[in-house]
Short mmCIF file of C-alpha atoms (C1' of nucleotides) in Angstrom, two decimals:
data_model
loop_
_atom_site.label_atom_id
_atom_site.label_comp_id
_atom_site.label_asym_id
_atom_site.label_seq_id
_atom_site.Cartn_x
_atom_site.Cartn_y
_atom_site.Cartn_z
CA UNK A 1 81.62 26.53 18.29
CA UNK A 2 82.10 29.38 15.96
CA UNK A 3 79.36 31.36 17.60
CA UNK A 4 81.80 32.50 20.23
CA UNK A 5 84.24 34.06 17.85
CA UNK A 6 82.51 37.41 17.84
CA UNK A 7 81.09 39.10 20.93
CA UNK A 8 77.55 38.52 19.72
CA UNK A 9 76.71 42.13 19.14
CA UNK A 10 77.86 42.80 15.62
CA UNK A 11 76.77 39.48 14.27
CA UNK A 12 73.31 38.40 13.27
CA UNK A 13 71.68 41.83 13.27
CA UNK A 14 68.29 40.33 13.89
CA UNK A 15 68.56 37.39 11.64
CA UNK A 16 66.78 34.72 13.57
CA UNK A 17 66.10 32.01 11.07
CA UNK A 18 62.58 32.29 9.87
CA UNK A 19 60.61 29.19 9.40
CA UNK A 20 56.93 28.94 8.61
CA UNK A 21 54.71 28.40 11.59
CA UNK A 22 52.98 25.78 9.62
CA UNK A 23 52.22 23.40 12.43
CA UNK A 24 49.69 21.24 10.57
CA UNK A 25 47.73 21.19 13.74
CA UNK A 26 43.95 21.22 14.07
CA UNK A 27 42.28 24.04 12.24
CA UNK A 28 43.04 22.92 8.72
CA UNK A 29 41.82 25.95 6.88
CA UNK A 30 44.77 28.11 6.07
CA UNK A 31 47.26 25.74 4.55
CA UNK A 32 45.38 24.50 1.55
CA UNK A 33 46.82 26.26 -1.46
CA UNK A 34 50.33 27.06 -0.28
CA UNK A 35 50.12 30.74 -1.07
CA UNK A 36 47.21 32.07 0.91
CA UNK A 37 48.17 35.12 2.92
CA UNK A 38 51.93 34.86 2.64
CA UNK A 39 52.41 37.47 5.33
CA UNK A 40 51.08 35.12 7.97
CA UNK A 41 53.62 32.50 7.15
CA UNK A 42 56.46 34.19 8.94
CA UNK A 43 57.42 36.16 5.87
CA UNK A 44 58.23 33.23 3.64
CA UNK A 45 57.04 33.29 0.07
CA UNK A 46 55.97 30.22 -1.85
CA UNK A 47 59.37 29.39 -3.23
CA UNK A 48 61.03 29.71 0.13
CA UNK A 49 58.34 27.66 1.80
CA UNK A 50 58.94 24.90 -0.67
CA UNK A 51 62.66 24.98 -0.07
CA UNK A 52 62.07 24.72 3.64
CA UNK A 53 59.67 21.88 3.09
CA UNK A 54 62.27 20.04 1.03
CA UNK A 55 64.90 20.62 3.67
CA UNK A 56 62.70 19.28 6.43
CA UNK A 57 61.74 16.20 4.47
CA UNK A 58 65.33 15.59 3.51
CA UNK A 59 66.43 16.09 7.10
CA UNK A 60 64.03 13.46 8.35
CA UNK A 61 64.99 11.05 5.59
CA UNK A 62 68.68 11.56 6.24
CA UNK A 63 68.12 11.10 9.93
CA UNK A 64 66.38 7.80 9.36
CA UNK A 65 69.02 6.73 6.88
CA UNK A 66 72.27 7.50 8.66
CA UNK A 67 71.38 8.55 12.19
CA UNK A 68 71.95 11.86 13.90
CA UNK A 69 75.67 11.54 14.40
CA UNK A 70 76.56 11.09 10.77
CA UNK A 71 74.05 13.63 9.50
CA UNK A 72 75.44 16.97 8.42
CA UNK A 73 73.66 20.02 7.10
CA UNK A 74 75.54 19.54 3.87
CA UNK A 75 74.25 16.03 3.29
CA UNK A 76 70.75 17.20 4.07
CA UNK A 77 71.14 20.03 1.61
CA UNK A 78 72.31 17.62 -1.04
CA UNK A 79 69.39 15.32 -0.43
CA UNK A 80 67.02 18.26 -0.64
CA UNK A 81 68.62 19.37 -3.88
CA UNK A 82 69.81 22.74 -2.64
CA UNK A 83 73.24 24.08 -1.88
CA UNK A 84 74.67 24.10 1.63
CA UNK A 85 74.65 27.89 1.60
CA UNK A 86 70.94 27.86 1.01
CA UNK A 87 70.37 25.36 3.76
CA UNK A 88 72.23 27.60 6.14
CA UNK A 89 69.98 30.52 5.34
CA UNK A 90 67.12 28.58 6.88
CA UNK A 91 68.83 26.37 9.40
CA UNK A 92 71.27 27.92 11.78
CA UNK A 93 72.68 24.57 12.82
CA UNK A 94 72.19 20.85 13.01
CA UNK A 95 70.65 21.37 16.42
CA UNK A 96 68.18 23.80 14.97
CA UNK A 97 67.19 21.27 12.35
CA UNK A 98 66.60 18.59 14.95
CA UNK A 99 64.60 20.90 17.18
CA UNK A 100 62.48 22.02 14.27
CA UNK A 101 61.86 18.46 13.11
CA UNK A 102 60.95 17.38 16.58
CA UNK A 103 58.56 20.27 17.05
CA UNK A 104 56.81 19.44 13.82
CA UNK A 105 56.73 15.75 14.59
CA UNK A 106 55.24 16.42 17.99
CA UNK A 107 52.45 18.44 16.48
CA UNK A 108 51.40 15.90 13.94
CA UNK A 109 48.78 13.41 15.00
CA UNK A 110 45.99 15.67 16.12
CA UNK A 111 45.21 13.95 19.41
CA UNK A 112 42.47 15.88 21.10
CA UNK A 113 42.67 16.30 24.86
CA UNK A 114 42.24 12.88 26.44
CA UNK A 115 38.83 12.26 27.87
CA UNK A 116 38.42 10.15 30.97
CA UNK A 117 36.81 10.29 34.35
CA UNK A 118 39.87 10.62 36.58
CA UNK A 119 42.93 12.84 36.36
CA UNK A 120 45.25 9.87 36.77
CA UNK A 121 43.60 8.09 33.89
CA UNK A 122 43.83 11.14 31.64
CA UNK A 123 47.44 11.74 32.59
CA UNK A 124 48.39 8.18 31.83
CA UNK A 125 46.72 8.45 28.45
CA UNK A 126 48.64 11.66 27.79
CA UNK A 127 51.89 10.05 28.77
CA UNK A 128 51.26 7.10 26.54
CA UNK A 129 50.30 9.29 23.63
CA UNK A 130 53.38 11.46 23.98
CA UNK A 131 55.81 8.61 24.34
CA UNK A 132 54.20 6.77 21.46
CA UNK A 133 54.64 9.83 19.32
CA UNK A 134 58.27 10.11 20.32
CA UNK A 135 59.03 6.45 19.95
CA UNK A 136 57.69 6.56 16.42
CA UNK A 137 60.91 8.33 15.37
CA UNK A 138 63.62 6.90 17.58
CA UNK A 139 66.48 8.60 15.77
CA UNK A 140 64.73 11.92 16.06
CA UNK A 141 64.26 11.37 19.75
CA UNK A 142 67.91 10.51 20.19
CA UNK A 143 68.89 13.57 18.21
CA UNK A 144 66.69 16.11 19.87
CA UNK A 145 67.73 15.64 23.46
CA UNK A 146 71.27 16.94 23.03
CA UNK A 147 70.09 19.35 20.37
CA UNK A 148 67.74 21.17 22.69
CA UNK A 149 70.59 21.91 25.03
CA UNK A 150 72.35 24.02 22.43
CA UNK A 151 72.92 27.72 22.89
CA UNK A 152 71.76 28.69 19.43
CA UNK A 153 68.97 31.30 19.70
CA UNK A 154 66.80 29.45 17.23
CA UNK A 155 67.10 26.37 19.39
CA UNK A 156 66.22 28.39 22.47
CA UNK A 157 63.05 29.56 20.81
CA UNK A 158 61.97 26.04 19.90
CA UNK A 159 62.91 24.72 23.29
CA UNK A 160 60.55 27.15 24.98
CA UNK A 161 57.77 26.16 22.66
CA UNK A 162 58.33 22.47 23.18
CA UNK A 163 58.50 22.86 26.94
CA UNK A 164 55.32 24.90 26.82
CA UNK A 165 53.63 22.23 24.77
CA UNK A 166 54.43 19.53 27.32
CA UNK A 167 53.23 21.78 30.05
CA UNK A 168 49.98 22.53 28.24
CA UNK A 169 49.22 18.90 27.57
CA UNK A 170 49.76 17.84 31.13
CA UNK A 171 47.73 20.74 32.38
CA UNK A 172 44.85 19.84 30.10
CA UNK A 173 44.95 16.25 31.29
CA UNK A 174 45.20 17.21 34.93
CA UNK A 175 42.44 19.80 34.88
CA UNK A 176 40.01 17.68 32.95
CA UNK A 177 37.62 18.31 30.06
CA UNK A 178 37.30 21.83 28.88
CA UNK A 179 34.18 23.66 29.96
CA UNK A 180 34.63 23.30 33.71
CA UNK A 181 37.54 21.19 34.90
CA UNK A 182 39.01 21.77 38.30
CA UNK A 183 42.05 24.06 38.24
CA UNK A 184 45.32 22.15 38.06
CA UNK A 185 47.55 22.18 41.15
CA UNK A 186 50.74 23.88 39.90
CA UNK A 187 52.98 21.86 42.21
CA UNK A 188 51.61 18.59 40.89
CA UNK A 189 51.82 19.86 37.34
CA UNK A 190 55.42 20.84 37.90
CA UNK A 191 56.36 17.40 39.17
CA UNK A 192 54.69 15.74 36.23
CA UNK A 193 56.59 17.83 33.72
CA UNK A 194 59.86 17.34 35.55
CA UNK A 195 59.34 13.60 35.65
CA UNK A 196 58.49 13.45 32.00
CA UNK A 197 61.51 15.44 30.92
CA UNK A 198 63.63 13.35 33.25
CA UNK A 199 62.47 10.24 31.48
CA UNK A 200 63.35 11.76 28.13
CA UNK A 201 66.79 12.61 29.41
CA UNK A 202 67.40 9.12 30.71
CA UNK A 203 66.27 7.66 27.43
CA UNK A 204 68.53 10.08 25.59
CA UNK A 205 71.40 8.88 27.72
CA UNK A 206 70.64 5.27 27.04
CA UNK A 207 69.87 4.49 30.66
CA UNK A 208 66.33 3.65 29.65
CA UNK A 209 65.14 2.45 26.29
CA UNK A 210 62.36 4.42 24.71
CA UNK A 211 60.22 1.33 25.07
CA UNK A 212 60.66 1.31 28.81
CA UNK A 213 59.81 4.90 29.44
CA UNK A 214 56.10 4.56 28.70
CA UNK A 215 55.68 1.97 31.42
CA UNK A 216 57.91 3.82 33.82
CA UNK A 217 55.93 6.97 33.31
CA UNK A 218 52.56 5.35 33.69
CA UNK A 219 53.76 3.95 36.98
CA UNK A 220 55.19 7.35 37.89
CA UNK A 221 51.87 9.06 37.30
CA UNK A 222 50.22 6.61 39.62
CA UNK A 223 52.79 7.19 42.34
CA UNK A 224 52.54 10.94 42.02
CA UNK A 225 48.77 11.07 41.97
CA UNK A 226 48.37 8.68 44.86
CA UNK A 227 48.13 11.46 47.41
CA UNK A 228 46.80 14.18 45.12
CA UNK A 229 43.17 13.54 44.27
CA UNK B 1 82.23 13.92 15.23
CA UNK B 2 85.27 12.10 14.10
CA UNK B 3 84.29 9.03 16.06
CA UNK B 4 82.11 7.95 13.20
CA UNK B 5 84.81 7.97 10.61
CA UNK B 6 85.91 4.43 11.35
CA UNK B 7 83.54 1.57 12.06
CA UNK B 8 84.65 1.40 15.67
CA UNK B 9 86.34 -1.96 15.42
CA UNK B 10 89.86 -1.17 14.33
CA UNK B 11 90.19 1.91 16.41
CA UNK B 12 90.96 2.15 20.08
CA UNK B 13 92.00 -1.47 20.57
CA UNK B 14 90.96 -1.34 24.19
CA UNK B 15 92.20 2.07 24.98
CA UNK B 16 89.50 3.37 27.23
CA UNK B 17 91.04 6.39 28.84
CA UNK B 18 92.32 5.46 32.23
CA UNK B 19 91.85 7.90 35.02
CA UNK B 20 92.61 7.27 38.66
CA UNK B 21 89.64 6.23 40.72
CA UNK B 22 90.82 8.69 43.23
CA UNK B 23 87.42 9.85 44.41
CA UNK B 24 88.61 11.65 47.55
CA UNK B 25 85.62 10.18 49.21
CA UNK B 26 85.48 9.05 52.81
CA UNK B 27 88.27 6.68 53.72
CA UNK B 28 91.15 9.11 53.48
CA UNK B 29 93.95 6.63 53.98
CA UNK B 30 95.35 5.70 50.63
CA UNK B 31 95.97 9.01 48.98
CA UNK B 32 98.48 10.55 51.32
CA UNK B 33 101.85 10.18 49.68
CA UNK B 34 100.86 9.94 46.04
CA UNK B 35 102.68 6.70 45.42
CA UNK B 36 101.20 4.16 47.77
CA UNK B 37 100.07 1.04 45.98
CA UNK B 38 100.18 2.35 42.43
CA UNK B 39 98.38 -0.70 41.12
CA UNK B 40 95.18 0.33 42.83
CA UNK B 41 95.10 3.62 41.04
CA UNK B 42 93.82 2.25 37.78
CA UNK B 43 97.31 1.58 36.48
CA UNK B 44 98.57 5.15 36.63
CA UNK B 45 102.01 5.79 38.00
CA UNK B 46 102.95 8.83 40.02
CA UNK B 47 103.94 10.96 37.09
CA UNK B 48 100.82 10.16 35.18
CA UNK B 49 98.66 10.78 38.20
CA UNK B 50 100.18 14.19 38.57
CA UNK B 51 99.58 15.01 34.93
CA UNK B 52 95.98 14.00 35.29
CA UNK B 53 95.69 16.06 38.43
CA UNK B 54 97.07 19.08 36.59
CA UNK B 55 94.69 18.56 33.73
CA UNK B 56 91.70 18.32 36.01
CA UNK B 57 92.65 21.42 37.94
CA UNK B 58 93.34 23.31 34.75
CA UNK B 59 90.05 22.12 33.30
CA UNK B 60 88.10 23.45 36.24
CA UNK B 61 90.01 26.73 36.21
CA UNK B 62 89.49 27.18 32.51
CA UNK B 63 85.82 26.35 32.90
CA UNK B 64 85.41 29.00 35.54
CA UNK B 65 87.43 31.47 33.51
CA UNK B 66 85.92 31.22 30.05
CA UNK B 67 82.87 28.96 30.34
CA UNK B 68 82.22 25.63 28.73
CA UNK B 69 81.59 26.88 25.23
CA UNK B 70 84.91 28.60 24.78
CA UNK B 71 86.92 25.91 26.53
CA UNK B 72 88.92 23.59 24.33
CA UNK B 73 91.10 20.66 25.25
CA UNK B 74 94.03 22.59 23.83
CA UNK B 75 93.55 25.58 26.12
CA UNK B 76 93.19 23.25 29.05
CA UNK B 77 96.39 21.49 28.06
CA UNK B 78 98.19 24.80 27.81
CA UNK B 79 96.97 25.88 31.22
CA UNK B 80 98.07 22.56 32.65
CA UNK B 81 101.48 22.95 31.05
CA UNK B 82 101.27 19.87 28.86
CA UNK B 83 100.89 19.42 25.13
CA UNK B 84 97.52 18.81 23.53
CA UNK B 85 98.68 15.37 22.49
CA UNK B 86 99.28 14.48 26.10
CA UNK B 87 95.91 15.80 27.15
CA UNK B 88 94.31 13.60 24.55
CA UNK B 89 95.97 10.52 25.95
CA UNK B 90 93.94 11.00 29.10
CA UNK B 91 90.88 12.78 27.88
CA UNK B 92 89.04 11.40 24.95
CA UNK B 93 87.02 14.58 24.48
CA UNK B 94 85.74 17.76 25.99
CA UNK B 95 82.66 15.84 27.06
CA UNK B 96 84.81 13.32 28.83
CA UNK B 97 86.57 16.11 30.70
CA UNK B 98 83.30 17.62 31.83
CA UNK B 99 81.89 14.28 32.92
CA UNK B 100 85.05 13.47 34.84
CA UNK B 101 85.10 16.88 36.54
CA UNK B 102 81.47 16.57 37.46
CA UNK B 103 81.93 13.12 38.88
CA UNK B 104 84.78 14.29 41.03
CA UNK B 105 82.96 17.38 42.11
CA UNK B 106 79.92 15.34 43.08
CA UNK B 107 82.01 13.13 45.29
CA UNK B 108 83.69 15.88 47.21
CA UNK B 109 81.97 17.07 50.33
CA UNK B 110 81.62 13.86 52.23
CA UNK B 111 78.01 14.25 53.26
CA UNK B 112 76.99 11.15 55.15
CA UNK B 113 73.53 9.76 54.58
CA UNK B 114 71.00 12.27 55.88
CA UNK B 115 69.53 11.43 59.24
CA UNK B 116 65.95 12.33 60.02
CA UNK B 117 62.81 10.73 61.25
CA UNK B 118 60.74 10.72 58.08
CA UNK B 119 61.55 9.66 54.55
CA UNK B 120 60.22 12.94 53.15
CA UNK B 121 62.48 14.90 55.44
CA UNK B 122 65.53 12.84 54.50
CA UNK B 123 64.74 13.09 50.82
CA UNK B 124 64.40 16.83 50.98
CA UNK B 125 67.72 17.06 52.76
CA UNK B 126 69.27 14.90 50.04
CA UNK B 127 67.80 17.04 47.32
CA UNK B 128 69.06 20.19 48.95
CA UNK B 129 72.52 18.74 49.44
CA UNK B 130 72.78 17.58 45.84
CA UNK B 131 71.54 20.79 44.30
CA UNK B 132 73.76 22.84 46.61
CA UNK B 133 76.71 20.79 45.45
CA UNK B 134 75.80 21.32 41.84
CA UNK B 135 75.03 24.99 42.18
CA UNK B 136 78.46 25.51 43.68
CA UNK B 137 79.93 25.17 40.20
CA UNK B 138 77.36 26.61 37.82
CA UNK B 139 79.55 26.44 34.76
CA UNK B 140 80.29 22.81 35.44
CA UNK B 141 76.61 22.11 35.78
CA UNK B 142 75.87 23.84 32.51
CA UNK B 143 78.66 21.91 30.85
CA UNK B 144 77.87 18.46 32.11
CA UNK B 145 74.27 18.15 30.98
CA UNK B 146 75.01 18.14 27.26
CA UNK B 147 78.31 16.38 27.89
CA UNK B 148 76.65 13.34 29.44
CA UNK B 149 74.61 12.83 26.31
CA UNK B 150 77.69 12.18 24.24
CA UNK B 151 78.35 8.84 22.62
CA UNK B 152 81.97 8.63 23.70
CA UNK B 153 82.52 5.34 25.60
CA UNK B 154 84.35 7.11 28.38
CA UNK B 155 81.36 9.37 28.81
CA UNK B 156 79.05 6.39 28.84
CA UNK B 157 81.04 4.87 31.66
CA UNK B 158 80.86 8.01 33.76
CA UNK B 159 77.22 8.51 33.00
CA UNK B 160 76.37 5.11 34.42
CA UNK B 161 78.33 5.88 37.52
CA UNK B 162 76.73 9.26 38.01
CA UNK B 163 73.26 7.87 37.47
CA UNK B 164 74.03 5.11 39.92
CA UNK B 165 75.22 7.62 42.46
CA UNK B 166 71.96 9.57 42.28
CA UNK B 167 70.03 6.38 42.59
CA UNK B 168 72.03 5.28 45.61
CA UNK B 169 71.63 8.55 47.42
CA UNK B 170 67.89 8.64 46.94
CA UNK B 171 67.61 5.03 47.95
CA UNK B 172 69.55 5.67 51.14
CA UNK B 173 67.35 8.62 52.01
CA UNK B 174 64.17 6.75 51.21
CA UNK B 175 65.03 3.61 53.10
CA UNK B 176 66.29 5.38 56.16
CA UNK B 177 69.29 4.91 58.48
CA UNK B 178 71.47 1.97 57.86
CA UNK B 179 71.02 -0.93 60.23
CA UNK B 180 67.31 -1.53 59.63
CA UNK B 181 65.49 0.87 57.38
CA UNK B 182 62.40 -0.19 55.57
CA UNK B 183 63.08 -1.36 52.00
CA UNK B 184 62.62 1.40 49.42
CA UNK B 185 59.65 1.14 47.08
CA UNK B 186 61.30 0.88 43.64
CA UNK B 187 58.45 2.74 41.91
CA UNK B 188 58.77 5.69 44.25
CA UNK B 189 62.53 5.61 43.95
CA UNK B 190 62.21 5.62 40.19
CA UNK B 191 59.98 8.65 40.19
CA UNK B 192 62.33 10.53 42.47
CA UNK B 193 65.31 9.90 40.23
CA UNK B 194 63.36 10.80 37.11
CA UNK B 195 62.16 14.02 38.68
CA UNK B 196 65.63 14.96 39.80
CA UNK B 197 67.20 14.35 36.42
CA UNK B 198 64.31 16.21 34.84
CA UNK B 199 65.11 19.22 36.97
CA UNK B 200 68.74 19.04 35.93
CA UNK B 201 67.72 18.93 32.30
CA UNK B 202 65.43 21.91 32.64
CA UNK B 203 68.16 23.85 34.38
CA UNK B 204 70.58 22.84 31.65
CA UNK B 205 68.15 24.18 29.11
CA UNK B 206 67.76 27.43 30.93
CA UNK B 207 64.07 26.88 31.63
CA UNK B 208 64.85 26.87 35.34
CA UNK B 209 67.72 28.60 37.06
CA UNK B 210 69.85 26.42 39.25
CA UNK B 211 68.62 28.48 42.18
CA UNK B 212 65.04 27.58 41.49
CA UNK B 213 65.52 23.87 41.19
CA UNK B 214 66.17 23.31 44.89
CA UNK B 215 62.81 24.75 45.84
CA UNK B 216 61.03 23.05 43.00
CA UNK B 217 62.50 19.74 44.01
CA UNK B 218 61.69 20.10 47.67
CA UNK B 219 58.13 20.78 46.68
CA UNK B 220 58.26 17.86 44.29
CA UNK B 221 59.37 15.48 47.00
CA UNK B 222 56.45 16.56 49.12
CA UNK B 223 53.99 16.01 46.30
CA UNK B 224 55.41 12.61 45.49
CA UNK B 225 55.56 11.39 49.06
CA UNK B 226 52.09 12.62 49.91
CA UNK B 227 50.48 9.30 49.17
CA UNK B 228 53.49 7.07 49.79
CA UNK B 229 54.19 6.87 53.52
"C1'" DA C 1 128.36 3.75 31.98
"C1'" DT C 2 124.99 2.14 28.69
"C1'" DA C 3 120.97 0.78 26.79
"C1'" DG C 4 116.11 0.77 27.28
"C1'" DT C 5 111.64 2.26 28.64
"C1'" DG C 6 107.81 5.11 28.39
"C1'" DA C 7 105.72 9.75 29.22
"C1'" DC C 8 105.58 13.70 26.83
"C1'" DT C 9 106.24 16.71 22.54
"C1'" DG C 10 105.59 19.15 17.97
"C1'" DG C 11 103.30 19.40 14.20
"C1'" DA C 12 100.62 17.91 10.40
"C1'" DC C 13 96.51 15.51 9.15
"C1'" DA C 14 91.43 14.67 7.93
"C1'" DC C 15 87.16 16.15 8.85
"C1'" DA C 16 83.15 19.06 10.26
"C1'" DT C 17 80.95 23.48 11.27
"C1'" DG C 18 79.15 27.84 10.24
"C1'" DT C 19 80.16 32.35 7.69
"C1'" DC C 20 80.89 35.33 3.92
"C1'" DC C 21 80.85 37.17 -0.67
"C1'" DG C 22 80.44 37.71 -5.53
"C1'" DC C 23 77.69 35.77 -9.15
"C1'" DC C 24 73.75 33.80 -11.70
"C1'" DC C 25 69.33 33.65 -13.42
"C1'" DG C 26 64.23 33.52 -13.52
"C1'" DG C 27 60.20 36.18 -12.81
"C1'" DC C 28 57.95 40.57 -12.36
"C1'" DG C 29 57.06 45.58 -13.05
"C1'" DG C 30 57.99 49.26 -16.00
"C1'" DC D 1 61.40 44.38 -24.29
"C1'" DC D 2 64.42 45.72 -20.62
"C1'" DG D 3 66.17 45.98 -16.15
"C1'" DC D 4 65.92 45.01 -11.50
"C1'" DC D 5 65.20 42.18 -7.45
"C1'" DG D 6 66.18 38.53 -4.65
"C1'" DG D 7 66.47 33.43 -3.87
"C1'" DG D 8 69.75 30.28 -4.71
"C1'" DC D 9 74.75 28.94 -5.90
"C1'" DG D 10 79.76 27.92 -5.63
"C1'" DG D 11 83.44 27.92 -3.11
"C1'" DA D 12 86.87 29.75 -0.02
"C1'" DC D 13 87.56 30.87 4.72
"C1'" DA D 14 88.39 30.57 9.87
"C1'" DT D 15 88.00 27.74 13.53
"C1'" DG D 16 87.47 23.49 16.22
"C1'" DT D 17 88.10 18.37 17.00
"C1'" DG D 18 90.41 14.20 17.56
"C1'" DT D 19 94.27 11.25 15.47
"C1'" DC D 20 98.77 9.88 14.34
"C1'" DC D 21 103.73 9.48 14.40
"C1'" DA D 22 108.56 10.27 14.63
"C1'" DG D 23 111.47 12.22 18.01
"C1'" DT D 24 113.25 13.83 22.83
"C1'" DC D 25 114.50 13.28 27.48
"C1'" DA D 26 114.69 11.76 32.23
"C1'" DC D 27 114.79 7.91 34.87
"C1'" DT D 28 115.95 2.90 35.71
"C1'" DA D 29 117.95 -1.52 35.53
"C1'" DT D 30 121.74 -4.04 34.24
#
DNA sequence: ATAGTGACTGGACACATGTCCGCCCGGCGG
DNA sequence: CCGCCGGGCGGACATGTGTCCAGTCACTAT
């Protein structure tokens, strides 16, 4: 950890790595031509956006090819056709790369809120959808669990977003379809999120395979909801 | 990660780091004079056991003093008064140190199985006891979460033990006092363990403070048990 | 007393990580 | 056409990690 070398006040003036918001999620209007309203894209111009795009694609490819342990920012940079120095201007660390990739991966596949008559049913659908999404990139899943525990500020930012996303999805499923669902019980919601993250942790540790966690979680939802509507 | 450099077949012939079982747990007979029945202590003789003891104490002290990010095996070795090379004969990595310290810490404080009339009550007592134990060494808690995700074989060993310990404690609380408790429902048990590890993960990420997790978990137990006896 | 055993040592090694800095060069405004 | 601006480059650096090996020294058995 080099980050400890300096007392954290005279380093990194404000330089949080800037990456385009760019979640290709839902409203597909503003990402058509790559240059529309550059100011909205977190201050990245077209050239920079392309570099970032290359880095992300290369990161995923490298991850699939050699796994998260052997991957280094330098090999990713090479695969993306940029220099390591350039890569480091966008990615503060390996952990940051993994977190960013995971965030993007999570937000692909535009699953609308699950419809269904009962909360349990909707929650189980949500759980299945999420785990399916995660299981689709096993190496990414294995990489992101330790990565999200890093102390890097860019990681912290992503971690909040990812946690919030889980929370939002479970809340949507618990409360029911939009116009007038019942309000979600925060205690129940909390347990659901805790259980889900617990499953991810156990999978990350190798105590559960990613195949098992879907079934475990479906069963968990049933147990939890048994006394709660 | 140097562990990847060689294909893992011609390194470490069998040399899993040996540490004394030594959990000062319960039956306090066999650890009085430091030399009784050396064979039982995982093949460590008195001198080695003392070195290990020094390393563990130094590790904990260093952890408290500078935190887990700044700690290195070399500083721990120095504090323990041994050379880094020696430290590495017992500790395969920083992660291994943290896992070992956590395991020992968890097994101090000889809390017997919680008595109580209802399963919910016993589970809440268990949850409180565990989190209190963990919160007693916040730096250790912060260190162990990422550490347990490591790929080091020594870490894997500890991780299984720690997971098993959690499982056992929840099972004991769920099933009730020894001679004739009702058998624990494995689905409920599974949810409890997932929720607990989820809470640890969230605390490790900084989404929850370690102070909050006790309350969250007590509430979680109530929610989970609401429909299950 | 002597030789041997084995824990510990010192120090160099092969990587990896993230930072810094001077330079290049292509596009854009004058 | 010229000059600047700024993204990207090359490469050295400081630091950390885990490994390896020849050598030392106290204890032990003969």
